[in-house]
mmCIF file of C-alpha atoms in Angstrom:
data_model
loop_
_atom_site.group_PDB
_atom_site.id
_atom_site.type_symbol
_atom_site.label_atom_id
_atom_site.label_comp_id
_atom_site.label_asym_id
_atom_site.label_seq_id
_atom_site.Cartn_x
_atom_site.Cartn_y
_atom_site.Cartn_z
ATOM 1 C CA UNK A 1 57.787 44.357 -38.545
ATOM 2 C CA UNK A 2 60.866 45.537 -36.650
ATOM 3 C CA UNK A 3 59.882 43.582 -33.561
ATOM 4 C CA UNK A 4 60.030 46.618 -31.317
ATOM 5 C CA UNK A 5 57.477 46.894 -28.561
ATOM 6 C CA UNK A 6 54.559 49.148 -29.313
ATOM 7 C CA UNK A 7 54.473 52.303 -27.186
ATOM 8 C CA UNK A 8 51.614 52.551 -24.706
ATOM 9 C CA UNK A 9 48.578 54.251 -26.125
ATOM 10 C CA UNK A 10 47.581 57.536 -24.552
ATOM 11 C CA UNK A 11 44.058 57.497 -25.866
ATOM 12 C CA UNK A 12 41.560 55.172 -27.419
ATOM 13 C CA UNK A 13 41.690 52.736 -24.500
ATOM 14 C CA UNK A 14 40.035 49.414 -25.085
ATOM 15 C CA UNK A 15 38.072 47.625 -22.400
ATOM 16 C CA UNK A 16 37.695 47.964 -18.668
ATOM 17 C CA UNK A 17 40.811 45.943 -17.830
ATOM 18 C CA UNK A 18 43.032 47.945 -20.169
ATOM 19 C CA UNK A 19 41.744 51.191 -18.690
ATOM 20 C CA UNK A 20 42.581 50.025 -15.174
ATOM 21 C CA UNK A 21 46.080 48.942 -16.191
ATOM 22 C CA UNK A 22 46.742 52.255 -17.908
ATOM 23 C CA UNK A 23 45.405 54.150 -14.884
ATOM 24 C CA UNK A 24 47.756 52.265 -12.565
ATOM 25 C CA UNK A 25 50.788 52.851 -14.794
ATOM 26 C CA UNK A 26 50.039 56.561 -15.204
ATOM 27 C CA UNK A 27 48.244 57.242 -11.935
ATOM 28 C CA UNK A 28 48.338 60.813 -10.588
ATOM 29 C CA UNK A 29 51.429 61.940 -8.734
ATOM 30 C CA UNK A 30 51.040 64.119 -5.667
ATOM 31 C CA UNK A 31 52.688 67.509 -6.307
ATOM 32 C CA UNK A 32 55.123 69.091 -3.899
ATOM 33 C CA UNK A 33 53.523 72.523 -4.363
ATOM 34 C CA UNK A 34 49.902 73.560 -4.359
ATOM 35 C CA UNK A 35 48.777 70.852 -1.962
ATOM 36 C CA UNK A 36 46.476 71.514 0.987
ATOM 37 C CA UNK A 37 46.996 68.287 2.958
ATOM 38 C CA UNK A 38 48.666 65.468 1.027
ATOM 39 C CA UNK A 39 48.105 66.685 -2.527
ATOM 40 C CA UNK A 40 45.655 63.942 -3.554
ATOM 41 C CA UNK A 41 43.061 66.363 -4.947
ATOM 42 C CA UNK A 42 45.769 68.458 -6.630
ATOM 43 C CA UNK A 43 47.248 65.281 -8.165
ATOM 44 C CA UNK A 44 43.904 64.273 -9.707
ATOM 45 C CA UNK A 45 43.222 67.808 -10.917
ATOM 46 C CA UNK A 46 46.662 68.225 -12.499
ATOM 47 C CA UNK A 47 46.579 64.762 -14.046
ATOM 48 C CA UNK A 48 43.282 65.265 -15.874
ATOM 49 C CA UNK A 49 43.404 69.023 -16.421
ATOM 50 C CA UNK A 50 40.557 70.058 -14.123
ATOM 51 C CA UNK A 51 40.415 72.524 -11.254
ATOM 52 C CA UNK A 52 41.666 70.811 -8.041
ATOM 53 C CA UNK A 53 39.076 72.803 -6.069
ATOM 54 C CA UNK A 54 36.327 70.731 -7.700
ATOM 55 C CA UNK A 55 38.070 67.536 -6.578
ATOM 56 C CA UNK A 56 38.383 68.880 -3.041
ATOM 57 C CA UNK A 57 34.685 69.752 -2.983
ATOM 58 C CA UNK A 58 33.876 66.207 -4.144
ATOM 59 C CA UNK A 59 35.976 64.716 -1.323
ATOM 60 C CA UNK A 60 34.356 66.987 1.270
ATOM 61 C CA UNK A 61 30.850 66.232 -0.010
ATOM 62 C CA UNK A 62 31.529 62.496 0.048
ATOM 63 C CA UNK A 63 32.838 62.846 3.615
ATOM 64 C CA UNK A 64 29.823 64.794 4.870
ATOM 65 C CA UNK A 65 27.213 62.707 3.058
ATOM 66 C CA UNK A 66 28.283 59.150 3.835
ATOM 67 C CA UNK A 67 31.835 59.461 5.179
ATOM 68 C CA UNK A 68 33.601 57.630 2.336
ATOM 69 C CA UNK A 69 35.486 60.702 1.093
ATOM 70 C CA UNK A 70 38.019 60.639 3.931
ATOM 71 C CA UNK A 71 38.859 56.956 3.506
ATOM 72 C CA UNK A 72 39.284 57.397 -0.266
ATOM 73 C CA UNK A 73 41.584 60.358 0.361
ATOM 74 C CA UNK A 74 43.747 58.165 2.613
ATOM 75 C CA UNK A 75 43.858 55.533 -0.147
ATOM 76 C CA UNK A 76 45.097 58.148 -2.589
ATOM 77 C CA UNK A 77 47.686 59.242 -0.049
ATOM 78 C CA UNK A 78 48.967 55.676 0.196
ATOM 79 C CA UNK A 79 48.849 54.665 -3.493
ATOM 80 C CA UNK A 80 49.627 57.899 -5.377
ATOM 81 C CA UNK A 81 53.408 58.510 -5.489
ATOM 82 C CA UNK A 82 54.730 61.941 -4.732
ATOM 83 C CA UNK A 83 56.644 63.892 -7.362
ATOM 84 C CA UNK A 84 60.236 62.659 -7.447
ATOM 85 C CA UNK A 85 59.432 59.319 -5.749
ATOM 86 C CA UNK A 86 59.954 56.021 -7.527
ATOM 87 C CA UNK A 87 56.869 54.301 -6.115
ATOM 88 C CA UNK A 88 53.972 54.997 -3.771
ATOM 89 C CA UNK A 89 54.252 54.780 -0.008
ATOM 90 C CA UNK A 90 52.493 51.413 0.218
ATOM 91 C CA UNK A 91 54.772 49.936 -2.473
ATOM 92 C CA UNK A 92 57.859 51.281 -0.725
ATOM 93 C CA UNK A 93 56.673 49.554 2.434
ATOM 94 C CA UNK A 94 57.131 46.216 0.619
ATOM 95 C CA UNK A 95 60.497 47.140 -0.868
ATOM 96 C CA UNK A 96 59.369 47.946 -4.411
ATOM 97 C CA UNK A 97 61.284 51.209 -4.576
ATOM 98 C CA UNK A 98 61.913 54.514 -2.857
ATOM 99 C CA UNK A 99 59.303 56.845 -1.365
ATOM 100 C CA UNK A 100 59.722 60.062 0.589
ATOM 101 C CA UNK A 101 57.079 58.967 3.120
ATOM 102 C CA UNK A 102 58.491 57.147 6.129
ATOM 103 C CA UNK A 103 57.452 53.567 6.721
ATOM 104 C CA UNK A 104 56.179 54.403 10.193
ATOM 105 C CA UNK A 105 53.781 57.042 8.913
ATOM 106 C CA UNK A 106 52.691 54.703 6.108
ATOM 107 C CA UNK A 107 51.763 52.052 8.659
ATOM 108 C CA UNK A 108 49.805 54.625 10.701
ATOM 109 C CA UNK A 109 47.821 55.690 7.614
ATOM 110 C CA UNK A 110 47.143 52.066 6.650
ATOM 111 C CA UNK A 111 45.845 51.304 10.137
ATOM 112 C CA UNK A 112 43.689 54.459 10.169
ATOM 113 C CA UNK A 113 42.075 53.443 6.864
ATOM 114 C CA UNK A 114 40.155 50.553 8.420
ATOM 115 C CA UNK A 115 38.222 52.453 11.142
ATOM 116 C CA UNK A 116 37.516 55.236 8.629
ATOM 117 C CA UNK A 117 36.056 52.699 6.192
ATOM 118 C CA UNK A 118 33.969 50.998 8.876
ATOM 119 C CA UNK A 119 32.562 54.396 9.904
ATOM 120 C CA UNK A 120 31.654 55.172 6.289
ATOM 121 C CA UNK A 121 29.820 51.892 5.662
ATOM 122 C CA UNK A 122 28.301 51.327 9.101
ATOM 123 C CA UNK A 123 25.257 53.518 8.345
ATOM 124 C CA UNK A 124 24.128 56.484 10.389
ATOM 125 C CA UNK A 125 23.072 59.978 9.367
ATOM 126 C CA UNK A 126 22.623 59.073 5.684
ATOM 127 C CA UNK A 127 22.046 55.319 5.450
ATOM 128 C CA UNK A 128 23.666 53.935 2.320
ATOM 129 C CA UNK A 129 25.491 57.201 1.655
ATOM 130 C CA UNK A 130 28.901 55.540 1.882
ATOM 131 C CA UNK A 131 28.123 53.043 -0.876
ATOM 132 C CA UNK A 132 26.586 55.733 -3.090
ATOM 133 C CA UNK A 133 29.518 58.100 -2.546
ATOM 134 C CA UNK A 134 32.040 55.359 -3.305
ATOM 135 C CA UNK A 135 30.240 54.406 -6.512
ATOM 136 C CA UNK A 136 30.006 58.021 -7.671
ATOM 137 C CA UNK A 137 33.653 58.877 -6.985
ATOM 138 C CA UNK A 138 35.045 55.681 -8.528
ATOM 139 C CA UNK A 139 32.830 56.073 -11.600
ATOM 140 C CA UNK A 140 33.872 59.717 -11.981
ATOM 141 C CA UNK A 141 37.570 58.793 -11.789
ATOM 142 C CA UNK A 142 37.100 55.993 -14.311
ATOM 143 C CA UNK A 143 35.304 58.285 -16.756
ATOM 144 C CA UNK A 144 37.950 60.964 -16.284
ATOM 145 C CA UNK A 145 40.688 58.522 -17.237
ATOM 146 C CA UNK A 146 38.718 57.253 -20.211
ATOM 147 C CA UNK A 147 38.069 60.752 -21.499
ATOM 148 C CA UNK A 148 41.165 62.673 -20.412
ATOM 149 C CA UNK A 149 43.789 60.014 -19.695
ATOM 150 C CA UNK A 150 45.907 61.210 -22.612
ATOM 151 C CA UNK A 151 46.624 64.551 -20.925
ATOM 152 C CA UNK A 152 49.534 65.271 -18.566
ATOM 153 C CA UNK A 153 50.782 61.691 -18.437
ATOM 154 C CA UNK A 154 53.438 61.620 -15.689
ATOM 155 C CA UNK A 155 57.039 60.652 -16.297
ATOM 156 C CA UNK A 156 57.694 57.551 -14.219
ATOM 157 C CA UNK A 157 61.168 57.591 -12.558
ATOM 158 C CA UNK A 158 63.496 54.655 -13.116
ATOM 159 C CA UNK A 159 63.114 52.111 -10.314
ATOM 160 C CA UNK A 160 65.762 49.514 -11.292
ATOM 161 C CA UNK A 161 68.735 49.781 -8.981
ATOM 162 C CA UNK A 162 71.662 47.374 -8.555
ATOM 163 C CA UNK A 163 73.771 46.804 -5.491
ATOM 164 C CA UNK A 164 76.562 44.537 -4.317
ATOM 165 C CA UNK A 165 73.961 41.918 -3.509
ATOM 166 C CA UNK A 166 72.782 41.661 -7.161
ATOM 167 C CA UNK A 167 72.690 37.993 -8.247
ATOM 168 C CA UNK A 168 75.272 36.871 -10.782
ATOM 169 C CA UNK A 169 72.630 35.898 -13.318
ATOM 170 C CA UNK A 170 71.273 39.436 -13.235
ATOM 171 C CA UNK A 171 74.630 41.169 -13.075
ATOM 172 C CA UNK A 172 75.902 39.256 -16.078
ATOM 173 C CA UNK A 173 73.279 41.018 -18.165
ATOM 174 C CA UNK A 174 74.583 44.467 -17.190
ATOM 175 C CA UNK A 175 76.760 46.173 -19.829
ATOM 176 C CA UNK A 176 80.435 46.460 -18.938
ATOM 177 C CA UNK A 177 80.371 43.624 -16.393
ATOM 178 C CA UNK A 178 83.670 41.745 -16.228
ATOM 179 C CA UNK A 179 83.747 38.301 -14.571
ATOM 180 C CA UNK A 180 87.554 38.481 -14.145
ATOM 181 C CA UNK A 181 87.445 41.866 -12.455
ATOM 182 C CA UNK A 182 90.037 43.223 -14.877
ATOM 183 C CA UNK A 183 90.171 46.914 -15.771
ATOM 184 C CA UNK A 184 87.463 47.515 -18.348
ATOM 185 C CA UNK A 185 89.823 49.359 -20.744
ATOM 186 C CA UNK A 186 92.134 46.361 -20.892
ATOM 187 C CA UNK A 187 89.482 44.364 -22.742
ATOM 188 C CA UNK A 188 88.764 47.072 -25.328
ATOM 189 C CA UNK A 189 90.078 45.881 -28.689
ATOM 190 C CA UNK A 190 90.485 48.130 -31.714
ATOM 191 C CA UNK A 191 87.585 48.031 -34.100
ATOM 192 C CA UNK A 192 87.030 49.368 -37.591
ATOM 193 C CA UNK A 193 83.385 50.147 -36.926
ATOM 194 C CA UNK A 194 82.612 53.806 -36.277
ATOM 195 C CA UNK A 195 81.259 54.639 -32.839
ATOM 196 C CA UNK A 196 77.485 54.773 -32.610
ATOM 197 C CA UNK A 197 75.910 58.205 -32.824
ATOM 198 C CA UNK A 198 74.956 59.805 -29.518
ATOM 199 C CA UNK A 199 71.414 59.189 -28.349
ATOM 200 C CA UNK A 200 69.068 62.097 -28.972
ATOM 201 C CA UNK A 201 68.057 64.034 -25.865
ATOM 202 C CA UNK A 202 64.774 63.009 -24.281
ATOM 203 C CA UNK A 203 61.924 65.278 -25.337
ATOM 204 C CA UNK A 204 60.950 67.745 -22.686
ATOM 205 C CA UNK A 205 57.338 68.161 -21.842
ATOM 206 C CA UNK A 206 56.157 71.621 -22.905
ATOM 207 C CA UNK A 207 55.155 74.003 -20.190
ATOM 208 C CA UNK A 208 51.451 74.097 -19.461
ATOM 209 C CA UNK A 209 49.761 77.069 -21.031
ATOM 210 C CA UNK A 210 47.335 78.729 -18.608
ATOM 211 C CA UNK A 211 43.748 78.423 -19.749
ATOM 212 C CA UNK A 212 41.730 81.483 -20.530
ATOM 213 C CA UNK A 213 39.111 82.086 -17.915
ATOM 214 C CA UNK A 214 35.590 81.736 -19.207
ATOM 215 C CA UNK A 215 32.381 83.437 -18.174
ATOM 216 C CA UNK A 216 30.849 80.225 -16.869
ATOM 217 C CA UNK A 217 30.790 81.539 -13.300
ATOM 218 C CA UNK A 218 28.871 84.665 -14.189
ATOM 219 C CA UNK A 219 26.392 82.801 -16.404
ATOM 220 C CA UNK A 220 25.828 80.124 -13.761
ATOM 221 C CA UNK A 221 25.264 82.732 -11.057
ATOM 222 C CA UNK A 222 22.678 84.479 -13.228
ATOM 223 C CA UNK A 223 20.897 81.190 -13.966
ATOM 224 C CA UNK A 224 20.893 80.295 -10.252
ATOM 225 C CA UNK A 225 19.287 83.641 -9.412
ATOM 226 C CA UNK A 226 16.643 83.107 -12.085
ATOM 227 C CA UNK A 227 15.835 79.613 -10.812
ATOM 228 C CA UNK A 228 15.639 80.762 -7.184
ATOM 229 C CA UNK A 229 13.467 83.741 -8.129
ATOM 230 C CA UNK A 230 11.135 81.630 -10.252
ATOM 231 C CA UNK A 231 10.793 79.079 -7.467
ATOM 232 C CA UNK A 232 10.017 81.774 -4.893
ATOM 233 C CA UNK A 233 7.425 83.308 -7.239
ATOM 234 C CA UNK A 234 5.798 79.915 -7.771
ATOM 235 C CA UNK A 235 5.702 79.341 -4.005
ATOM 236 C CA UNK A 236 4.064 82.747 -3.508
ATOM 237 C CA UNK A 237 1.290 81.819 -5.947
ATOM 238 C CA UNK A 238 0.446 78.715 -3.913
ATOM 239 C CA UNK A 239 2.408 75.960 -5.682
ATOM 240 C CA UNK A 240 2.956 73.466 -2.871
ATOM 241 C CA UNK A 241 5.882 71.676 -4.531
ATOM 242 C CA UNK A 242 8.102 74.766 -4.453
ATOM 243 C CA UNK A 243 9.049 74.542 -0.803
ATOM 244 C CA UNK A 244 12.207 76.048 0.659
ATOM 245 C CA UNK A 245 14.023 72.728 0.389
ATOM 246 C CA UNK A 246 13.064 72.236 -3.254
ATOM 247 C CA UNK A 247 14.099 75.750 -4.208
ATOM 248 C CA UNK A 248 17.467 75.320 -2.504
ATOM 249 C CA UNK A 249 17.916 71.951 -4.222
ATOM 250 C CA UNK A 250 17.184 73.404 -7.665
ATOM 251 C CA UNK A 251 19.591 76.274 -7.075
ATOM 252 C CA UNK A 252 22.325 73.896 -5.907
ATOM 253 C CA UNK A 253 21.744 71.781 -9.013
ATOM 254 C CA UNK A 254 22.391 74.784 -11.249
ATOM 255 C CA UNK A 255 25.515 75.676 -9.266
ATOM 256 C CA UNK A 256 26.745 72.075 -9.484
ATOM 257 C CA UNK A 257 26.437 72.050 -13.266
ATOM 258 C CA UNK A 258 28.338 75.339 -13.406
ATOM 259 C CA UNK A 259 31.110 74.029 -11.146
ATOM 260 C CA UNK A 260 31.592 70.902 -13.245
ATOM 261 C CA UNK A 261 31.626 72.939 -16.468
ATOM 262 C CA UNK A 262 34.044 75.434 -14.922
ATOM 263 C CA UNK A 263 36.393 72.623 -13.903
ATOM 264 C CA UNK A 264 36.895 71.717 -17.566
ATOM 265 C CA UNK A 265 36.643 75.129 -19.219
ATOM 266 C CA UNK A 266 38.143 77.304 -16.481
ATOM 267 C CA UNK A 267 36.298 79.680 -14.173
ATOM 268 C CA UNK A 268 33.434 79.201 -11.776
ATOM 269 C CA UNK A 269 35.555 78.815 -8.651
ATOM 270 C CA UNK A 270 33.736 81.686 -6.929
ATOM 271 C CA UNK A 271 30.506 79.673 -7.051
ATOM 272 C CA UNK A 272 31.799 77.577 -4.150
ATOM 273 C CA UNK A 273 31.289 80.538 -1.805
ATOM 274 C CA UNK A 274 27.593 80.468 -2.708
ATOM 275 C CA UNK A 275 27.185 76.689 -2.771
ATOM 276 C CA UNK A 276 28.572 76.041 0.722
ATOM 277 C CA UNK A 277 26.058 78.194 2.685
ATOM 278 C CA UNK A 278 23.251 76.873 0.481
ATOM 279 C CA UNK A 279 24.277 73.315 1.362
ATOM 280 C CA UNK A 280 24.183 74.189 5.063
ATOM 281 C CA UNK A 281 20.770 75.824 4.653
ATOM 282 C CA UNK A 282 19.518 72.780 2.750
ATOM 283 C CA UNK A 283 20.603 70.425 5.525
ATOM 284 C CA UNK A 284 18.887 72.602 8.137
ATOM 285 C CA UNK A 285 15.679 72.880 6.133
ATOM 286 C CA UNK A 286 15.674 69.129 5.518
ATOM 287 C CA UNK A 287 16.359 68.220 9.137
ATOM 288 C CA UNK A 288 13.860 70.706 10.560
ATOM 289 C CA UNK A 289 10.401 70.440 8.969
ATOM 290 C CA UNK A 290 9.693 74.172 9.019
ATOM 291 C CA UNK A 291 7.159 73.787 6.218
ATOM 292 C CA UNK A 292 4.916 71.804 8.577
ATOM 293 C CA UNK A 293 4.346 74.934 10.650
ATOM 294 C CA UNK A 294 2.056 77.661 9.370
ATOM 295 C CA UNK A 295 1.283 81.107 10.683
ATOM 296 C CA UNK A 296 3.959 83.442 9.373
ATOM 297 C CA UNK A 297 7.184 84.884 10.733
ATOM 298 C CA UNK A 298 8.046 87.217 13.582
ATOM 299 C CA UNK A 299 7.131 87.312 17.260
ATOM 300 C CA UNK A 300 3.730 86.174 18.536
ATOM 301 C CA UNK A 301 2.291 87.228 21.903
ATOM 302 C CA UNK A 302 -1.072 86.046 23.250
ATOM 303 C CA UNK A 303 -2.664 86.552 26.687
ATOM 304 C CA UNK A 304 -6.283 85.297 26.684
ATOM 305 C CA UNK A 305 -8.411 86.423 29.631
ATOM 306 C CA UNK A 306 -11.245 83.888 29.261
ATOM 307 C CA UNK A 307 -11.436 80.229 28.325
ATOM 308 C CA UNK A 308 -13.347 81.125 25.160
ATOM 309 C CA UNK A 309 -10.453 83.301 23.991
ATOM 310 C CA UNK A 310 -8.027 80.408 24.130
ATOM 311 C CA UNK A 311 -7.470 79.119 20.601
ATOM 312 C CA UNK A 312 -7.384 75.367 19.982
ATOM 313 C CA UNK A 313 -4.086 75.800 18.160
ATOM 314 C CA UNK A 314 -1.348 78.426 18.046
ATOM 315 C CA UNK A 315 0.816 77.892 14.943
ATOM 316 C CA UNK A 316 3.868 79.840 13.846
ATOM 317 C CA UNK A 317 6.510 79.306 11.147
ATOM 318 C CA UNK A 318 9.475 81.038 12.755
ATOM 319 C CA UNK A 319 9.968 83.508 15.581
ATOM 320 C CA UNK A 320 9.446 83.753 19.334
ATOM 321 C CA UNK A 321 6.084 82.783 20.820
ATOM 322 C CA UNK A 322 4.777 83.984 24.200
ATOM 323 C CA UNK A 323 1.500 82.518 25.546
ATOM 324 C CA UNK A 324 0.350 83.842 28.899
ATOM 325 C CA UNK A 325 -2.446 81.819 30.531
ATOM 326 C CA UNK A 326 -2.215 83.369 34.002
ATOM 327 C CA UNK A 327 -5.252 85.606 33.413
ATOM 328 C CA UNK A 328 -7.646 82.673 32.979
ATOM 329 C CA UNK A 329 -10.324 81.999 35.613
ATOM 330 C CA UNK A 330 -9.597 79.603 38.467
ATOM 331 C CA UNK A 331 -11.895 76.831 37.199
ATOM 332 C CA UNK A 332 -12.766 75.182 33.917
ATOM 333 C CA UNK A 333 -10.934 73.123 31.302
ATOM 334 C CA UNK A 334 -8.604 74.409 28.611
ATOM 335 C CA UNK A 335 -7.134 72.332 25.757
ATOM 336 C CA UNK A 336 -4.669 73.918 23.333
ATOM 337 C CA UNK A 337 -1.611 73.057 21.267
ATOM 338 C CA UNK A 338 1.343 75.238 20.261
ATOM 339 C CA UNK A 339 3.362 74.657 17.055
ATOM 340 C CA UNK A 340 6.471 76.672 16.245
ATOM 341 C CA UNK A 341 8.877 75.935 13.390
ATOM 342 C CA UNK A 342 11.944 77.741 14.695
ATOM 343 C CA UNK A 343 12.494 80.087 17.615
ATOM 344 C CA UNK A 344 11.846 80.149 21.342
ATOM 345 C CA UNK A 345 8.475 79.305 22.897
ATOM 346 C CA UNK A 346 7.502 80.305 26.427
ATOM 347 C CA UNK A 347 4.140 79.435 28.034
ATOM 348 C CA UNK A 348 3.164 80.722 31.455
ATOM 349 C CA UNK A 349 0.440 78.925 33.440
ATOM 350 C CA UNK A 350 -1.276 79.876 36.754
ATOM 351 C CA UNK A 351 0.292 78.758 40.007
ATOM 352 C CA UNK A 352 -2.698 76.613 41.052
ATOM 353 C CA UNK A 353 -3.700 75.104 37.665
ATOM 354 C CA UNK A 354 -3.535 71.370 37.060
ATOM 355 C CA UNK A 355 -1.437 71.033 33.901
ATOM 356 C CA UNK A 356 -1.111 67.929 31.764
ATOM 357 C CA UNK A 357 1.633 68.625 29.217
ATOM 358 C CA UNK A 358 3.646 67.159 26.359
ATOM 359 C CA UNK A 359 6.589 69.259 25.122
ATOM 360 C CA UNK A 360 8.734 68.236 22.157
ATOM 361 C CA UNK A 361 11.442 69.890 20.049
ATOM 362 C CA UNK A 362 13.461 68.375 17.200
ATOM 363 C CA UNK A 363 16.585 70.316 18.148
ATOM 364 C CA UNK A 364 16.937 72.395 21.290
ATOM 365 C CA UNK A 365 16.191 72.493 25.027
ATOM 366 C CA UNK A 366 12.895 71.676 26.747
ATOM 367 C CA UNK A 367 12.025 72.737 30.311
ATOM 368 C CA UNK A 368 8.384 72.004 31.077
ATOM 369 C CA UNK A 369 7.508 72.481 34.746
ATOM 370 C CA UNK A 370 10.772 70.926 35.907
ATOM 371 C CA UNK A 371 11.059 68.130 33.329
ATOM 372 C CA UNK A 372 13.929 68.859 30.920
ATOM 373 C CA UNK A 373 15.486 67.399 27.769
ATOM 374 C CA UNK A 374 18.336 68.724 25.663
ATOM 375 C CA UNK A 375 19.778 67.849 22.273
ATOM 376 C CA UNK A 376 18.571 66.514 18.927
ATOM 377 C CA UNK A 377 15.900 63.858 18.503
ATOM 378 C CA UNK A 378 15.193 63.586 22.216
ATOM 379 C CA UNK A 379 11.847 62.142 23.407
ATOM 380 C CA UNK A 380 9.091 64.519 24.411
ATOM 381 C CA UNK A 381 8.864 65.761 28.001
ATOM 382 C CA UNK A 382 5.488 64.644 29.333
ATOM 383 C CA UNK A 383 3.844 64.720 32.730
ATOM 384 C CA UNK A 384 1.206 66.187 35.002
ATOM 385 C CA UNK A 385 1.769 68.992 37.513
ATOM 386 C CA UNK A 386 -1.025 69.754 40.012
ATOM 387 C CA UNK A 387 0.264 73.165 41.055
ATOM 388 C CA UNK A 388 0.754 74.577 44.535
ATOM 389 C CA UNK A 389 -2.725 73.663 45.855
ATOM 390 C CA UNK A 390 -2.898 70.043 44.658
ATOM 391 C CA UNK A 391 -5.653 68.573 42.527
ATOM 392 C CA UNK A 392 -8.635 70.729 41.645
ATOM 393 C CA UNK A 393 -9.272 74.029 39.966
ATOM 394 C CA UNK A 394 -8.376 75.001 36.402
ATOM 395 C CA UNK A 395 -7.476 72.076 34.124
ATOM 396 C CA UNK A 396 -5.013 72.775 31.273
ATOM 397 C CA UNK A 397 -4.174 70.204 28.607
ATOM 398 C CA UNK A 398 -1.123 71.512 26.750
ATOM 399 C CA UNK A 399 0.767 70.125 23.743
ATOM 400 C CA UNK A 400 3.869 71.898 22.429
ATOM 401 C CA UNK A 401 5.689 70.891 19.228
ATOM 402 C CA UNK A 402 8.804 72.787 18.140
ATOM 403 C CA UNK A 403 11.004 72.314 15.071
ATOM 404 C CA UNK A 404 14.161 73.997 16.360
ATOM 405 C CA UNK A 405 14.646 76.144 19.424
ATOM 406 C CA UNK A 406 13.882 76.174 23.127
ATOM 407 C CA UNK A 407 10.572 75.342 24.822
ATOM 408 C CA UNK A 408 9.742 76.529 28.327
ATOM 409 C CA UNK A 409 6.585 76.050 30.427
ATOM 410 C CA UNK A 410 6.655 77.796 33.780
ATOM 411 C CA UNK A 411 4.308 79.081 36.420
ATOM 412 C CA UNK A 412 3.715 82.729 37.006
#
């Protein structure tokens, strides 16, 4: 009824548009302390009362799996003002206010954003990962503002500044402006009205009370151990689904739930030291199909003396394999294949044998009788080598498949 403008609501936001407007008006401000690079993750964490480490992990994960995390971080760098600045760097570039970031560096960041975005959405290691990562991060930020936007709302500095170039229509609205340029006190006339009471001091935001650390980290670690142990026990009993990759994935899922819960309730930061190596192990297990190779672990050495002793297949899960075929007779035909999940494989053939070979490794170096490949996802090295005496004599048909490691076929 008084006609005064209603204060902005800090909670109970209406629709999607109102949420976006409120987010823009109260967007996170990059702190001057506690930042690792530009303070984007710390700004989001401080704004919504969660652990900034969780935000950093989300950015890193979105960068590794899809590449969009880095481009979103640059966007936050450009559009989140720093503490003490009137506006963000991109707004200051267009003269909307003052920012501590120089215009030259702002232009460099804006230019760098475009190749980073094209790399994220061009496809590659994880096709579609950029779109999925973008959707997950934007949705998470939207839900954070809907649920916790009322906390730690920043105080926006005053941006209205007047100068000698202020238009007359605007300057006339300023209090104390005198069109005749006379001394202001000369126009003060006595008045019977009492002076207005002084304005009350602006309320100061109370200091943040540190949260009590919970036992979420310890409970999550115990649950992760139970899940990993149960998965390993199920795999030992012959359950095919509980492979190494699935067990790692289940354990990471438990750790992820604990990290998210710890971000809101406090605690759980130490779980990151366990999650990072598990992520690396999961990527390796996923990229290298070790489960396709049977035969156990350790080193395997075989030196058959007759053709009948040569096995049709030599299979090994992980470890070094040594197959010596130099003791075979000088005539006959031998066909065998060697499969090794991870490790080094060396096969020695007689000097005079005619060898038809195909050697392949998913990641590593191949040197099969002078034909070499190196790297990841390289084509198999194939060919025929007739030995030192030309065609004739012992015939060896050899196929080598390796998950990760080096493959070598040489004469001895």
